[in-house]
Coordinates of C-alpha atoms in Angstrom, one line a residue:
X1 CA -45.3 160.8 -66.5
X2 CA -42.1 160.6 -68.6
X3 CA -39.5 163.3 -68.4
X4 CA -37.5 164.1 -71.5
X5 CA -33.9 162.9 -71.3
X6 CA -31.2 165.4 -71.5
X7 CA -29.5 164.7 -74.8
X8 CA -26.4 166.6 -73.7
X9 CA -25.6 164.2 -70.9
X10 CA -22.2 162.7 -71.2
X11 CA -22.0 159.1 -72.5
X12 CA -20.5 156.4 -70.4
X13 CA -16.7 156.2 -71.1
X14 CA -16.1 152.8 -69.8
X15 CA -12.4 152.0 -70.4
X16 CA -11.4 148.8 -72.3
X17 CA -8.5 146.9 -70.9
X18 CA -5.3 146.8 -73.0
X19 CA -5.8 143.1 -73.8
X20 CA -9.3 143.8 -75.3
X21 CA -7.9 146.7 -77.4
X22 CA -5.0 144.5 -78.7
X23 CA -7.4 141.8 -79.6
X24 CA -9.6 144.3 -81.4
X25 CA -6.7 145.8 -83.3
X26 CA -5.3 142.4 -84.4
X27 CA -8.8 141.4 -85.5
X28 CA -9.2 144.6 -87.5
X29 CA -5.8 144.0 -89.0
X30 CA -6.7 140.5 -90.1
X31 CA -10.1 141.6 -91.6
X32 CA -8.3 144.3 -93.6
X33 CA -5.5 141.9 -94.7
X34 CA -8.0 139.3 -95.9
X35 CA -10.3 141.9 -97.6
X36 CA -7.3 143.4 -99.5
X37 CA -6.4 139.9 -100.7
X38 CA -9.9 139.1 -101.8
X39 CA -10.4 142.3 -103.7
X40 CA -6.9 141.7 -105.2
X41 CA -8.5 138.8 -107.2
X42 CA -10.3 141.5 -109.2
X43 CA -7.1 143.0 -110.5
X44 CA -7.0 142.2 -114.2
X45 CA -4.7 139.3 -115.0
X46 CA -4.4 138.1 -111.3
X47 CA -6.6 135.0 -111.7
X48 CA -4.9 134.1 -115.0
X49 CA -1.5 134.1 -113.2
X50 CA -2.9 132.0 -110.3
X51 CA -4.4 129.5 -112.8
X52 CA -0.9 129.0 -114.4
X53 CA 0.7 128.6 -111.0
X54 CA 2.3 132.0 -110.3
X55 CA 1.7 134.6 -107.6
X56 CA 3.7 137.8 -107.9
X57 CA 7.0 136.2 -109.1
X58 CA 6.7 133.0 -107.1
X59 CA 5.7 129.6 -108.4
X60 CA 2.7 128.1 -106.5
X61 CA 4.1 125.1 -104.8
X62 CA 3.5 123.3 -101.5
X63 CA 6.5 125.1 -100.0
X64 CA 5.0 128.4 -101.1
X65 CA 1.6 127.5 -99.6
X66 CA 3.2 126.5 -96.3
X67 CA 5.2 129.7 -96.2
X68 CA 2.1 131.8 -96.8
X69 CA 0.1 129.8 -94.2
X70 CA 2.9 130.4 -91.7
X71 CA 3.1 134.1 -92.4
X72 CA -0.7 134.5 -92.2
X73 CA -1.0 132.3 -89.0
X74 CA 1.3 134.7 -87.1
X75 CA -1.1 137.7 -86.9
X76 CA -4.1 135.3 -86.7
X77 CA -2.6 133.7 -83.6
X78 CA -1.8 137.2 -82.2
X79 CA -5.6 137.6 -81.7
X80 CA -5.6 134.7 -79.3
X81 CA -2.1 135.2 -77.8
X82 CA -2.9 138.9 -76.9
X83 CA -5.8 137.6 -74.8
X84 CA -4.2 134.5 -73.3
X85 CA -0.5 135.2 -72.6
X86 CA 0.5 136.7 -69.2
X87 CA 0.7 140.5 -69.4
X88 CA 4.5 140.7 -69.7
X89 CA 4.7 138.0 -72.3
X90 CA 1.8 139.5 -74.3
X91 CA 3.4 143.0 -74.2
X92 CA 6.7 141.7 -75.5
X93 CA 5.1 139.4 -78.1
X94 CA 3.0 142.3 -79.4
X95 CA 5.9 144.6 -79.7
X96 CA 8.1 142.0 -81.6
X97 CA 5.4 140.7 -83.9
X98 CA 3.9 144.1 -84.8
X99 CA 7.4 145.5 -85.5
X100 CA 8.1 142.5 -87.8
X101 CA 4.8 142.9 -89.6
X102 CA 5.5 146.5 -90.7
X103 CA 8.2 145.7 -93.3
X104 CA 6.2 142.5 -94.3
X105 CA 3.1 144.6 -95.0
X106 CA 5.2 147.0 -97.0
X107 CA 6.7 144.2 -99.1
X108 CA 3.2 143.1 -100.1
X109 CA 2.7 146.3 -102.1
X110 CA 6.0 146.2 -104.0
X111 CA 5.6 145.6 -107.7
X112 CA 1.8 145.6 -107.7
X113 CA 0.1 147.1 -110.7
X114 CA -2.6 148.7 -108.6
X115 CA -0.2 150.9 -106.7
X116 CA -2.8 153.3 -105.2
X117 CA -5.0 150.4 -103.9
X118 CA -2.1 148.4 -102.4
X119 CA -0.3 151.4 -100.9
X120 CA -3.5 152.6 -99.3
X121 CA -3.9 149.1 -97.8
X122 CA -0.3 149.2 -96.6
X123 CA -0.9 152.6 -95.0
X124 CA -4.0 151.3 -93.2
X125 CA -2.2 148.2 -92.0
X126 CA 0.7 150.2 -90.7
X127 CA -1.6 152.5 -88.9
X128 CA -3.2 149.5 -87.1
X129 CA 0.3 148.1 -86.4
X130 CA 1.3 151.5 -84.9
X131 CA -1.8 151.3 -82.7
X132 CA -0.8 147.9 -81.5
X133 CA 2.8 149.0 -80.9
X134 CA 1.6 152.1 -78.9
X135 CA -0.9 150.0 -76.8
X136 CA 1.8 147.4 -76.0
X137 CA 4.5 150.0 -75.4
X138 CA 2.3 152.1 -73.0
X139 CA 0.7 149.1 -71.2
X140 CA -0.1 150.4 -67.8
X141 CA 1.8 149.2 -64.8
X142 CA 0.0 147.8 -61.7
X143 CA 0.1 150.2 -58.8
X144 CA 0.3 148.9 -55.2
X145 CA -3.0 149.2 -53.4
X146 CA -3.2 151.6 -50.4
X147 CA -5.5 149.2 -48.8
X148 CA -3.9 146.9 -46.2
X149 CA -4.8 143.2 -46.0
X150 CA -5.8 141.5 -42.8
X151 CA -4.6 138.1 -41.5
X152 CA -7.1 136.2 -43.6
X153 CA -6.1 138.0 -46.8
X154 CA -9.2 140.0 -47.0
X155 CA -8.8 143.7 -47.6
X156 CA -9.7 146.0 -44.8
X157 CA -10.5 149.6 -45.3
X158 CA -8.1 151.9 -43.5
X159 CA -9.7 154.0 -40.8
X160 CA -9.9 157.7 -41.4
X161 CA -10.4 157.4 -45.1
X162 CA -13.8 158.9 -46.3
X163 CA -16.3 156.1 -46.4
X164 CA -14.1 153.7 -44.5
X165 CA -15.6 151.8 -41.6
X166 CA -13.1 151.1 -38.9
X167 CA -13.9 151.2 -35.3
X168 CA -14.1 155.0 -35.4
X169 CA -16.4 154.8 -38.5
X170 CA -18.8 152.5 -36.7
X171 CA -18.7 154.8 -33.7
X172 CA -19.5 157.8 -35.9
X173 CA -22.4 156.0 -37.4
X174 CA -23.8 155.0 -34.0
X175 CA -23.4 158.6 -32.8
X176 CA -25.5 159.9 -35.7
X177 CA -28.3 157.4 -35.0

């Protein structure tokens, strides 16, 4: 017989590690960034400007393309670097890159004809960058373990702690049996 489940039971609140949160935030940032650029092609006159070789006020040249690629590669690489760099390096890199991305994101909306659209995009990007900055700034420190290590490097529970099995714990178990 099946018993009805209690729908008010608390959901599992498994905590994500800071690295996973940073990877998720940079990924969301890049999806938003690309989506804004793609929808930007629908702005009247945008395609015509591109076809004559102009983006914003810049001529489309190989140097322009390399600059754009470099600027786009930075947050793209942050997805990977947030996961692979050692914690200290990842923290510092996230703080520096996210800080630099804030004014860059703002610059992208300057002079655009669809001001509401682009400023909303900038606001969302800055919110994600603020999340990244907060995660990196508040990255938890490792706390020394209260468990001592034995000669072989294995952790041994300390006697007297609830659930610990030292000699006194084994004796207590034998006494109950």
